[in-house]
JSON list of C-alpha atoms in Angstrom, two decimals:
[
{"chain": "R", "resi": 1, "resn": "ASP", "atom": "CA", "xyz": [-3.36, -14.67, 2.71]},
{"chain": "R", "resi": 2, "resn": "THR", "atom": "CA", "xyz": [-1.16, -11.86, 4.04]},
{"chain": "R", "resi": 3, "resn": "GLY", "atom": "CA", "xyz": [-1.90, -12.65, 7.69]},
{"chain": "R", "resi": 4, "resn": "VAL", "atom": "CA", "xyz": [-4.07, -9.68, 8.54]},
{"chain": "R", "resi": 5, "resn": "SER", "atom": "CA", "xyz": [-7.84, -9.43, 8.79]},
{"chain": "R", "resi": 6, "resn": "GLN", "atom": "CA", "xyz": [-9.98, -6.34, 8.77]},
{"chain": "R", "resi": 7, "resn": "ASN", "atom": "CA", "xyz": [-13.53, -5.92, 9.99]},
{"chain": "R", "resi": 8, "resn": "PRO", "atom": "CA", "xyz": [-16.01, -5.05, 8.79]},
{"chain": "R", "resi": 9, "resn": "ARG", "atom": "CA", "xyz": [-15.25, -5.55, 5.11]},
{"chain": "R", "resi": 10, "resn": "HIS", "atom": "CA", "xyz": [-17.97, -3.13, 4.10]},
{"chain": "R", "resi": 11, "resn": "LYS", "atom": "CA", "xyz": [-19.64, -0.33, 6.00]},
{"chain": "R", "resi": 12, "resn": "ILE", "atom": "CA", "xyz": [-22.45, 1.93, 4.83]},
{"chain": "R", "resi": 13, "resn": "THR", "atom": "CA", "xyz": [-23.33, 4.80, 7.09]},
{"chain": "R", "resi": 14, "resn": "LYS", "atom": "CA", "xyz": [-25.18, 8.07, 7.03]},
{"chain": "R", "resi": 15, "resn": "ARG", "atom": "CA", "xyz": [-23.38, 11.35, 7.13]},
{"chain": "R", "resi": 16, "resn": "GLY", "atom": "CA", "xyz": [-22.74, 12.49, 10.67]},
{"chain": "R", "resi": 17, "resn": "GLN", "atom": "CA", "xyz": [-22.53, 9.00, 12.16]},
{"chain": "R", "resi": 18, "resn": "ASN", "atom": "CA", "xyz": [-19.44, 7.55, 13.84]},
{"chain": "R", "resi": 19, "resn": "VAL", "atom": "CA", "xyz": [-17.77, 4.42, 12.50]},
{"chain": "R", "resi": 20, "resn": "THR", "atom": "CA", "xyz": [-15.01, 2.19, 13.83]},
{"chain": "R", "resi": 21, "resn": "PHE", "atom": "CA", "xyz": [-12.83, -0.24, 11.91]},
{"chain": "R", "resi": 22, "resn": "ARG", "atom": "CA", "xyz": [-10.64, -2.98, 13.29]},
{"chain": "R", "resi": 23, "resn": "CYS", "atom": "CA", "xyz": [-7.39, -4.51, 12.06]},
{"chain": "R", "resi": 24, "resn": "ASP", "atom": "CA", "xyz": [-6.05, -7.83, 13.40]},
{"chain": "R", "resi": 25, "resn": "PRO", "atom": "CA", "xyz": [-2.62, -8.99, 12.30]},
{"chain": "R", "resi": 26, "resn": "ILE", "atom": "CA", "xyz": [-2.36, -12.72, 12.83]},
{"chain": "R", "resi": 27, "resn": "SER", "atom": "CA", "xyz": [1.35, -13.23, 13.29]},
{"chain": "R", "resi": 28, "resn": "GLU", "atom": "CA", "xyz": [3.91, -11.50, 15.40]},
{"chain": "R", "resi": 29, "resn": "HIS", "atom": "CA", "xyz": [4.48, -8.03, 14.11]},
{"chain": "R", "resi": 30, "resn": "ASN", "atom": "CA", "xyz": [6.23, -4.78, 14.78]},
{"chain": "R", "resi": 31, "resn": "ARG", "atom": "CA", "xyz": [4.68, -1.81, 13.05]},
{"chain": "R", "resi": 32, "resn": "LEU", "atom": "CA", "xyz": [1.07, -1.35, 12.02]},
{"chain": "R", "resi": 33, "resn": "TYR", "atom": "CA", "xyz": [-0.06, 1.15, 9.42]},
{"chain": "R", "resi": 34, "resn": "TRP", "atom": "CA", "xyz": [-3.34, 2.65, 8.24]},
{"chain": "R", "resi": 35, "resn": "TYR", "atom": "CA", "xyz": [-3.83, 3.91, 4.68]},
{"chain": "R", "resi": 36, "resn": "ARG", "atom": "CA", "xyz": [-6.80, 5.35, 2.82]},
{"chain": "R", "resi": 37, "resn": "GLN", "atom": "CA", "xyz": [-7.46, 4.57, -0.83]},
{"chain": "R", "resi": 38, "resn": "THR", "atom": "CA", "xyz": [-10.03, 6.37, -2.96]},
{"chain": "R", "resi": 39, "resn": "LEU", "atom": "CA", "xyz": [-11.26, 4.85, -6.20]},
{"chain": "R", "resi": 40, "resn": "GLY", "atom": "CA", "xyz": [-8.64, 4.78, -8.92]},
{"chain": "R", "resi": 41, "resn": "GLN", "atom": "CA", "xyz": [-5.88, 6.16, -6.72]},
{"chain": "R", "resi": 42, "resn": "GLY", "atom": "CA", "xyz": [-2.96, 4.77, -4.82]},
{"chain": "R", "resi": 43, "resn": "PRO", "atom": "CA", "xyz": [-3.19, 4.37, -1.04]},
{"chain": "R", "resi": 44, "resn": "GLU", "atom": "CA", "xyz": [-2.35, 7.40, 1.07]},
{"chain": "R", "resi": 45, "resn": "PHE", "atom": "CA", "xyz": [-0.70, 7.11, 4.45]},
{"chain": "R", "resi": 46, "resn": "LEU", "atom": "CA", "xyz": [-2.76, 8.01, 7.51]},
{"chain": "R", "resi": 47, "resn": "THR", "atom": "CA", "xyz": [-0.83, 6.87, 10.58]},
{"chain": "R", "resi": 48, "resn": "TYR", "atom": "CA", "xyz": [1.38, 4.16, 12.02]},
{"chain": "R", "resi": 49, "resn": "PHE", "atom": "CA", "xyz": [2.19, 2.50, 15.31]},
{"chain": "R", "resi": 50, "resn": "GLN", "atom": "CA", "xyz": [5.23, 0.83, 16.68]},
{"chain": "R", "resi": 51, "resn": "ASN", "atom": "CA", "xyz": [3.83, -1.44, 19.36]},
{"chain": "R", "resi": 52, "resn": "GLU", "atom": "CA", "xyz": [1.39, 0.73, 21.33]},
{"chain": "R", "resi": 53, "resn": "ALA", "atom": "CA", "xyz": [2.96, 4.04, 20.36]},
{"chain": "R", "resi": 54, "resn": "GLN", "atom": "CA", "xyz": [1.50, 6.11, 17.56]},
{"chain": "R", "resi": 55, "resn": "LEU", "atom": "CA", "xyz": [4.63, 7.51, 15.95]},
{"chain": "R", "resi": 56, "resn": "GLU", "atom": "CA", "xyz": [3.39, 9.45, 12.96]},
{"chain": "R", "resi": 57, "resn": "LYS", "atom": "CA", "xyz": [0.15, 10.97, 11.73]},
{"chain": "R", "resi": 58, "resn": "SER", "atom": "CA", "xyz": [-0.57, 12.35, 8.28]},
{"chain": "R", "resi": 59, "resn": "ARG", "atom": "CA", "xyz": [-2.14, 15.75, 7.74]},
{"chain": "R", "resi": 60, "resn": "LEU", "atom": "CA", "xyz": [-4.97, 13.75, 6.16]},
{"chain": "R", "resi": 61, "resn": "LEU", "atom": "CA", "xyz": [-5.85, 12.54, 9.64]},
{"chain": "R", "resi": 62, "resn": "SER", "atom": "CA", "xyz": [-8.15, 15.33, 10.78]},
{"chain": "R", "resi": 63, "resn": "ASP", "atom": "CA", "xyz": [-9.37, 15.70, 14.35]},
{"chain": "R", "resi": 64, "resn": "ARG", "atom": "CA", "xyz": [-12.39, 13.56, 13.43]},
{"chain": "R", "resi": 65, "resn": "PHE", "atom": "CA", "xyz": [-10.07, 10.57, 13.02]},
{"chain": "R", "resi": 66, "resn": "SER", "atom": "CA", "xyz": [-8.52, 8.66, 15.88]},
{"chain": "R", "resi": 67, "resn": "ALA", "atom": "CA", "xyz": [-6.53, 5.45, 15.91]},
{"chain": "R", "resi": 68, "resn": "GLU", "atom": "CA", "xyz": [-5.50, 3.23, 18.76]},
{"chain": "R", "resi": 69, "resn": "ARG", "atom": "CA", "xyz": [-3.45, 0.13, 19.24]},
{"chain": "R", "resi": 70, "resn": "PRO", "atom": "CA", "xyz": [-3.94, -1.12, 22.80]},
{"chain": "R", "resi": 71, "resn": "LYS", "atom": "CA", "xyz": [-1.43, -3.71, 23.96]},
{"chain": "R", "resi": 72, "resn": "GLY", "atom": "CA", "xyz": [0.41, -3.45, 20.67]},
{"chain": "R", "resi": 73, "resn": "SER", "atom": "CA", "xyz": [-1.73, -6.06, 18.94]},
{"chain": "R", "resi": 74, "resn": "PHE", "atom": "CA", "xyz": [-4.93, -5.18, 17.04]},
{"chain": "R", "resi": 75, "resn": "SER", "atom": "CA", "xyz": [-5.72, -1.62, 16.04]},
{"chain": "R", "resi": 76, "resn": "THR", "atom": "CA", "xyz": [-8.89, 0.42, 15.63]},
{"chain": "R", "resi": 77, "resn": "LEU", "atom": "CA", "xyz": [-9.56, 3.43, 13.45]},
{"chain": "R", "resi": 78, "resn": "GLU", "atom": "CA", "xyz": [-12.53, 5.61, 14.37]},
{"chain": "R", "resi": 79, "resn": "ILE", "atom": "CA", "xyz": [-14.08, 8.33, 12.26]},
{"chain": "R", "resi": 80, "resn": "GLN", "atom": "CA", "xyz": [-16.45, 10.70, 14.03]},
{"chain": "R", "resi": 81, "resn": "ARG", "atom": "CA", "xyz": [-19.14, 12.76, 12.32]},
{"chain": "R", "resi": 82, "resn": "THR", "atom": "CA", "xyz": [-18.53, 11.09, 8.98]},
{"chain": "R", "resi": 83, "resn": "GLU", "atom": "CA", "xyz": [-18.65, 13.14, 5.78]},
{"chain": "R", "resi": 84, "resn": "GLN", "atom": "CA", "xyz": [-19.21, 12.01, 2.21]},
{"chain": "R", "resi": 85, "resn": "GLY", "atom": "CA", "xyz": [-15.58, 12.73, 1.47]},
{"chain": "R", "resi": 86, "resn": "ASP", "atom": "CA", "xyz": [-14.61, 10.00, 3.93]},
{"chain": "R", "resi": 87, "resn": "SER", "atom": "CA", "xyz": [-15.93, 7.37, 1.52]},
{"chain": "R", "resi": 88, "resn": "ALA", "atom": "CA", "xyz": [-12.93, 5.23, 0.64]},
{"chain": "R", "resi": 89, "resn": "MET", "atom": "CA", "xyz": [-11.19, 1.93, 1.25]},
{"chain": "R", "resi": 90, "resn": "TYR", "atom": "CA", "xyz": [-9.30, 1.88, 4.54]},
{"chain": "R", "resi": 91, "resn": "LEU", "atom": "CA", "xyz": [-6.31, -0.42, 4.45]},
{"chain": "R", "resi": 92, "resn": "CYS", "atom": "CA", "xyz": [-4.30, -1.81, 7.31]},
{"chain": "R", "resi": 93, "resn": "ALA", "atom": "CA", "xyz": [-0.75, -3.05, 6.85]},
{"chain": "R", "resi": 94, "resn": "TYR", "atom": "CA", "xyz": [1.99, -4.38, 9.09]},
{"chain": "R", "resi": 95, "resn": "THR", "atom": "CA", "xyz": [5.63, -5.31, 9.07]},
{"chain": "R", "resi": 96, "resn": "ARG", "atom": "CA", "xyz": [6.69, -8.62, 10.54]},
{"chain": "R", "resi": 97, "resn": "ALA", "atom": "CA", "xyz": [8.60, -8.73, 13.82]},
{"chain": "R", "resi": 98, "resn": "SER", "atom": "CA", "xyz": [11.60, -10.34, 12.17]},
{"chain": "R", "resi": 99, "resn": "GLY", "atom": "CA", "xyz": [11.60, -7.39, 9.79]},
{"chain": "R", "resi": 100, "resn": "GLY", "atom": "CA", "xyz": [14.80, -8.19, 8.08]},
{"chain": "R", "resi": 101, "resn": "GLY", "atom": "CA", "xyz": [16.13, -5.21, 6.25]},
{"chain": "R", "resi": 102, "resn": "SER", "atom": "CA", "xyz": [13.37, -4.70, 3.76]},
{"chain": "R", "resi": 103, "resn": "ASN", "atom": "CA", "xyz": [10.53, -3.32, 5.89]},
{"chain": "R", "resi": 104, "resn": "GLU", "atom": "CA", "xyz": [8.00, -5.02, 3.66]},
{"chain": "R", "resi": 105, "resn": "GLN", "atom": "CA", "xyz": [4.44, -4.08, 4.46]},
{"chain": "R", "resi": 106, "resn": "PHE", "atom": "CA", "xyz": [1.72, -6.71, 4.20]},
{"chain": "R", "resi": 107, "resn": "PHE", "atom": "CA", "xyz": [-1.78, -5.45, 3.57]},
{"chain": "R", "resi": 108, "resn": "GLY", "atom": "CA", "xyz": [-5.16, -6.57, 4.76]},
{"chain": "R", "resi": 109, "resn": "PRO", "atom": "CA", "xyz": [-8.23, -6.78, 2.52]},
{"chain": "R", "resi": 110, "resn": "GLY", "atom": "CA", "xyz": [-9.47, -3.38, 3.60]},
{"chain": "R", "resi": 111, "resn": "THR", "atom": "CA", "xyz": [-12.74, -1.93, 4.84]},
{"chain": "R", "resi": 112, "resn": "ARG", "atom": "CA", "xyz": [-14.87, -0.22, 2.21]},
{"chain": "R", "resi": 113, "resn": "LEU", "atom": "CA", "xyz": [-16.67, 2.78, 3.73]},
{"chain": "R", "resi": 114, "resn": "THR", "atom": "CA", "xyz": [-19.59, 4.42, 1.99]},
{"chain": "R", "resi": 115, "resn": "VAL", "atom": "CA", "xyz": [-21.03, 7.57, 3.53]},
{"chain": "R", "resi": 116, "resn": "LEU", "atom": "CA", "xyz": [-24.49, 8.46, 2.24]},
{"chain": "B", "resi": 1, "resn": "ALA", "atom": "CA", "xyz": [8.89, 14.92, 0.53]},
{"chain": "B", "resi": 2, "resn": "GLN", "atom": "CA", "xyz": [8.90, 11.72, -1.43]},
{"chain": "B", "resi": 3, "resn": "THR", "atom": "CA", "xyz": [6.88, 11.51, -4.63]},
{"chain": "B", "resi": 4, "resn": "VAL", "atom": "CA", "xyz": [6.20, 8.60, -6.95]},
{"chain": "B", "resi": 5, "resn": "THR", "atom": "CA", "xyz": [4.96, 8.99, -10.50]},
{"chain": "B", "resi": 6, "resn": "GLN", "atom": "CA", "xyz": [3.46, 6.39, -12.78]},
{"chain": "B", "resi": 7, "resn": "SER", "atom": "CA", "xyz": [2.86, 7.96, -16.15]},
{"chain": "B", "resi": 8, "resn": "GLN", "atom": "CA", "xyz": [0.86, 5.11, -17.69]},
{"chain": "B", "resi": 9, "resn": "PRO", "atom": "CA", "xyz": [-2.70, 5.02, -16.33]},
{"chain": "B", "resi": 10, "resn": "GLU", "atom": "CA", "xyz": [-3.59, 2.00, -18.47]},
{"chain": "B", "resi": 11, "resn": "MET", "atom": "CA", "xyz": [-1.71, -0.63, -20.41]},
{"chain": "B", "resi": 12, "resn": "SER", "atom": "CA", "xyz": [-2.67, -3.80, -22.20]},
{"chain": "B", "resi": 13, "resn": "VAL", "atom": "CA", "xyz": [-0.69, -6.81, -23.40]},
{"chain": "B", "resi": 14, "resn": "GLN", "atom": "CA", "xyz": [-1.40, -10.04, -25.15]},
{"chain": "B", "resi": 15, "resn": "GLU", "atom": "CA", "xyz": [-1.12, -13.24, -23.19]},
{"chain": "B", "resi": 16, "resn": "ALA", "atom": "CA", "xyz": [2.43, -14.68, -23.22]},
{"chain": "B", "resi": 17, "resn": "GLU", "atom": "CA", "xyz": [3.99, -11.38, -24.28]},
{"chain": "B", "resi": 18, "resn": "THR", "atom": "CA", "xyz": [6.19, -9.04, -22.25]},
{"chain": "B", "resi": 19, "resn": "VAL", "atom": "CA", "xyz": [5.15, -5.68, -20.84]},
{"chain": "B", "resi": 20, "resn": "THR", "atom": "CA", "xyz": [7.03, -2.97, -18.96]},
{"chain": "B", "resi": 21, "resn": "LEU", "atom": "CA", "xyz": [5.43, -0.59, -16.46]},
{"chain": "B", "resi": 22, "resn": "SER", "atom": "CA", "xyz": [7.20, 2.69, -15.74]},
{"chain": "B", "resi": 23, "resn": "CYS", "atom": "CA", "xyz": [7.80, 4.43, -12.44]},
{"chain": "B", "resi": 24, "resn": "THR", "atom": "CA", "xyz": [9.87, 7.41, -11.41]},
{"chain": "B", "resi": 25, "resn": "TYR", "atom": "CA", "xyz": [10.35, 8.76, -7.93]},
{"chain": "B", "resi": 26, "resn": "ASP", "atom": "CA", "xyz": [11.89, 11.66, -6.12]},
{"chain": "B", "resi": 27, "resn": "THR", "atom": "CA", "xyz": [13.70, 11.45, -2.81]},
{"chain": "B", "resi": 28, "resn": "SER", "atom": "CA", "xyz": [16.53, 13.13, -0.96]},
{"chain": "B", "resi": 29, "resn": "GLU", "atom": "CA", "xyz": [17.34, 9.95, 0.94]},
{"chain": "B", "resi": 30, "resn": "ASN", "atom": "CA", "xyz": [20.22, 7.67, 0.05]},
{"chain": "B", "resi": 31, "resn": "ASN", "atom": "CA", "xyz": [18.94, 4.54, 1.76]},
{"chain": "B", "resi": 32, "resn": "TYR", "atom": "CA", "xyz": [15.46, 3.48, 0.77]},
{"chain": "B", "resi": 33, "resn": "TYR", "atom": "CA", "xyz": [13.39, 0.68, -0.68]},
{"chain": "B", "resi": 34, "resn": "LEU", "atom": "CA", "xyz": [11.21, 0.43, -3.73]},
{"chain": "B", "resi": 35, "resn": "PHE", "atom": "CA", "xyz": [8.31, -1.93, -4.25]},
{"chain": "B", "resi": 36, "resn": "TRP", "atom": "CA", "xyz": [5.80, -2.99, -6.84]},
{"chain": "B", "resi": 37, "resn": "TYR", "atom": "CA", "xyz": [2.43, -4.01, -5.50]},
{"chain": "B", "resi": 38, "resn": "LYS", "atom": "CA", "xyz": [-0.37, -5.69, -7.39]},
{"chain": "B", "resi": 39, "resn": "GLN", "atom": "CA", "xyz": [-4.03, -5.09, -6.60]},
{"chain": "B", "resi": 40, "resn": "PRO", "atom": "CA", "xyz": [-6.38, -7.46, -8.45]},
{"chain": "B", "resi": 41, "resn": "PRO", "atom": "CA", "xyz": [-10.07, -6.71, -8.78]},
{"chain": "B", "resi": 42, "resn": "SER", "atom": "CA", "xyz": [-10.62, -8.36, -5.37]},
{"chain": "B", "resi": 43, "resn": "ARG", "atom": "CA", "xyz": [-8.59, -5.37, -4.09]},
{"chain": "B", "resi": 44, "resn": "GLN", "atom": "CA", "xyz": [-6.15, -7.07, -1.71]},
{"chain": "B", "resi": 45, "resn": "MET", "atom": "CA", "xyz": [-2.73, -5.49, -2.16]},
{"chain": "B", "resi": 46, "resn": "ILE", "atom": "CA", "xyz": [-0.05, -8.08, -2.86]},
{"chain": "B", "resi": 47, "resn": "LEU", "atom": "CA", "xyz": [3.69, -7.48, -2.90]},
{"chain": "B", "resi": 48, "resn": "VAL", "atom": "CA", "xyz": [5.20, -8.38, -6.28]},
{"chain": "B", "resi": 49, "resn": "ILE", "atom": "CA", "xyz": [8.84, -7.42, -5.94]},
{"chain": "B", "resi": 50, "resn": "ARG", "atom": "CA", "xyz": [11.16, -5.22, -3.90]},
{"chain": "B", "resi": 51, "resn": "GLN", "atom": "CA", "xyz": [14.47, -3.49, -4.47]},
{"chain": "B", "resi": 52, "resn": "GLU", "atom": "CA", "xyz": [16.93, -2.13, -1.92]},
{"chain": "B", "resi": 53, "resn": "ALA", "atom": "CA", "xyz": [18.50, 1.10, -3.13]},
{"chain": "B", "resi": 54, "resn": "TYR", "atom": "CA", "xyz": [21.99, 0.08, -2.01]},
{"chain": "B", "resi": 55, "resn": "LYS", "atom": "CA", "xyz": [21.91, -3.00, -4.24]},
{"chain": "B", "resi": 56, "resn": "GLN", "atom": "CA", "xyz": [23.04, -2.47, -7.80]},
{"chain": "B", "resi": 57, "resn": "GLN", "atom": "CA", "xyz": [21.68, -5.78, -9.00]},
{"chain": "B", "resi": 58, "resn": "ASN", "atom": "CA", "xyz": [18.14, -5.64, -10.30]},
{"chain": "B", "resi": 59, "resn": "ALA", "atom": "CA", "xyz": [15.65, -7.75, -8.39]},
{"chain": "B", "resi": 60, "resn": "THR", "atom": "CA", "xyz": [13.96, -10.71, -10.05]},
{"chain": "B", "resi": 61, "resn": "GLU", "atom": "CA", "xyz": [11.03, -12.84, -8.93]},
{"chain": "B", "resi": 62, "resn": "ASN", "atom": "CA", "xyz": [10.12, -15.54, -11.45]},
{"chain": "B", "resi": 63, "resn": "ARG", "atom": "CA", "xyz": [8.42, -13.72, -14.37]},
{"chain": "B", "resi": 64, "resn": "PHE", "atom": "CA", "xyz": [8.79, -10.33, -12.71]},
{"chain": "B", "resi": 65, "resn": "SER", "atom": "CA", "xyz": [11.94, -8.23, -12.87]},
{"chain": "B", "resi": 66, "resn": "VAL", "atom": "CA", "xyz": [12.84, -4.60, -12.36]},
{"chain": "B", "resi": 67, "resn": "ASN", "atom": "CA", "xyz": [15.12, -2.14, -14.07]},
{"chain": "B", "resi": 68, "resn": "PHE", "atom": "CA", "xyz": [16.42, 0.06, -11.26]},
{"chain": "B", "resi": 69, "resn": "GLN", "atom": "CA", "xyz": [18.27, 3.17, -12.35]},
{"chain": "B", "resi": 70, "resn": "LYS", "atom": "CA", "xyz": [19.23, 4.97, -9.15]},
{"chain": "B", "resi": 71, "resn": "ALA", "atom": "CA", "xyz": [20.79, 8.04, -10.73]},
{"chain": "B", "resi": 72, "resn": "ALA", "atom": "CA", "xyz": [17.75, 8.54, -12.94]},
{"chain": "B", "resi": 73, "resn": "LYS", "atom": "CA", "xyz": [15.38, 7.65, -10.07]},
{"chain": "B", "resi": 74, "resn": "SER", "atom": "CA", "xyz": [13.61, 5.18, -12.29]},
{"chain": "B", "resi": 75, "resn": "PHE", "atom": "CA", "xyz": [12.15, 1.83, -11.27]},
{"chain": "B", "resi": 76, "resn": "SER", "atom": "CA", "xyz": [10.31, -0.04, -14.02]},
{"chain": "B", "resi": 77, "resn": "LEU", "atom": "CA", "xyz": [8.65, -3.44, -13.76]},
{"chain": "B", "resi": 78, "resn": "LYS", "atom": "CA", "xyz": [8.92, -6.01, -16.52]},
{"chain": "B", "resi": 79, "resn": "ILE", "atom": "CA", "xyz": [6.43, -8.85, -16.68]},
{"chain": "B", "resi": 80, "resn": "SER", "atom": "CA", "xyz": [7.46, -11.69, -18.96]},
{"chain": "B", "resi": 81, "resn": "ASP", "atom": "CA", "xyz": [5.16, -14.37, -20.37]},
{"chain": "B", "resi": 82, "resn": "SER", "atom": "CA", "xyz": [2.10, -12.40, -19.27]},
{"chain": "B", "resi": 83, "resn": "GLN", "atom": "CA", "xyz": [-0.78, -14.43, -17.89]},
{"chain": "B", "resi": 84, "resn": "LEU", "atom": "CA", "xyz": [-4.47, -13.62, -17.57]},
{"chain": "B", "resi": 85, "resn": "GLY", "atom": "CA", "xyz": [-4.06, -13.61, -13.81]},
{"chain": "B", "resi": 86, "resn": "ASP", "atom": "CA", "xyz": [-1.65, -10.70, -14.10]},
{"chain": "B", "resi": 87, "resn": "THR", "atom": "CA", "xyz": [-4.59, -8.42, -14.89]},
{"chain": "B", "resi": 88, "resn": "ALA", "atom": "CA", "xyz": [-4.63, -5.94, -12.02]},
{"chain": "B", "resi": 89, "resn": "MET", "atom": "CA", "xyz": [-3.76, -2.45, -10.89]},
{"chain": "B", "resi": 90, "resn": "TYR", "atom": "CA", "xyz": [-0.03, -2.14, -10.28]},
{"chain": "B", "resi": 91, "resn": "PHE", "atom": "CA", "xyz": [1.38, 0.37, -7.83]},
{"chain": "B", "resi": 92, "resn": "CYS", "atom": "CA", "xyz": [4.95, 1.50, -7.50]},
{"chain": "B", "resi": 93, "resn": "ALA", "atom": "CA", "xyz": [5.88, 2.51, -3.95]},
{"chain": "B", "resi": 94, "resn": "HIS", "atom": "CA", "xyz": [8.80, 4.09, -2.15]},
{"chain": "B", "resi": 95, "resn": "LEU", "atom": "CA", "xyz": [9.79, 3.56, 1.46]},
{"chain": "B", "resi": 96, "resn": "THR", "atom": "CA", "xyz": [12.39, 5.20, 3.65]},
{"chain": "B", "resi": 97, "resn": "SER", "atom": "CA", "xyz": [13.50, 3.01, 6.50]},
{"chain": "B", "resi": 98, "resn": "GLY", "atom": "CA", "xyz": [10.83, 2.50, 9.11]},
{"chain": "B", "resi": 99, "resn": "SER", "atom": "CA", "xyz": [8.48, 5.00, 7.65]},
{"chain": "B", "resi": 100, "resn": "ARG", "atom": "CA", "xyz": [5.45, 5.31, 5.42]},
{"chain": "B", "resi": 101, "resn": "LEU", "atom": "CA", "xyz": [4.99, 3.95, 1.93]},
{"chain": "B", "resi": 102, "resn": "THR", "atom": "CA", "xyz": [4.43, 6.56, -0.76]},
{"chain": "B", "resi": 103, "resn": "PHE", "atom": "CA", "xyz": [2.49, 5.16, -3.69]},
{"chain": "B", "resi": 104, "resn": "GLY", "atom": "CA", "xyz": [2.15, 6.21, -7.30]},
{"chain": "B", "resi": 105, "resn": "GLU", "atom": "CA", "xyz": [-1.19, 6.67, -9.01]},
{"chain": "B", "resi": 106, "resn": "GLY", "atom": "CA", "xyz": [-1.19, 3.14, -10.37]},
{"chain": "B", "resi": 107, "resn": "THR", "atom": "CA", "xyz": [-1.22, 1.49, -13.79]},
{"chain": "B", "resi": 108, "resn": "GLN", "atom": "CA", "xyz": [-4.17, -0.67, -14.78]},
{"chain": "B", "resi": 109, "resn": "LEU", "atom": "CA", "xyz": [-2.77, -3.64, -16.69]},
{"chain": "B", "resi": 110, "resn": "THR", "atom": "CA", "xyz": [-5.05, -5.81, -18.78]},
{"chain": "B", "resi": 111, "resn": "VAL", "atom": "CA", "xyz": [-3.82, -9.09, -20.21]},
{"chain": "B", "resi": 112, "resn": "ASN", "atom": "CA", "xyz": [-5.81, -10.10, -23.25]},
{"chain": "B", "resi": 113, "resn": "PRO", "atom": "CA", "xyz": [-6.28, -13.72, -24.33]}
]
């Protein structure tokens, strides 16, 4: 258990619908990251937060994607007007508040999105 | 921009033997971190081992060790005494301080009984 939960674990939606995913780190944490992973590929960075502030966004994050982290705890990732190309696993990761020097990122189980 | 390359899409090894997974990376940074992550069929990403670039000593975690060659920008993972539970996709990843992880394409390792 890496100390982060993601909901839902699976989501099937029709093209054009909006979907929202949630990430809940359990322990105290500092930074929270979102990645997207398509089948057979490594995860690709989407965005990250330090506390409530969204500090960096990838070019992969089109204007249909929005992420929030109210109060610097859980985070949500919304995709509007979903397209078939959005089908992927969406992974959340965080670094612990103590951090140390290694900036290790701990990953959640992911949300598998299928757009029909 | 950072890039990470894993040139072995698939590898297999017999149980109890040793296997080495290759990884090369490209960065202009001097201070960074390198990681190997394991993703079993259940798909939760698990950290296997990490290496700080400023440390010359290769990292070791039980049966897992790395060969870090900073000048060559090479970071291979050696798994000794392979076990069936080591079957997974392995990702090499690069991190500059406080920033995003950049992953390689992954190597699917199969441990055969």
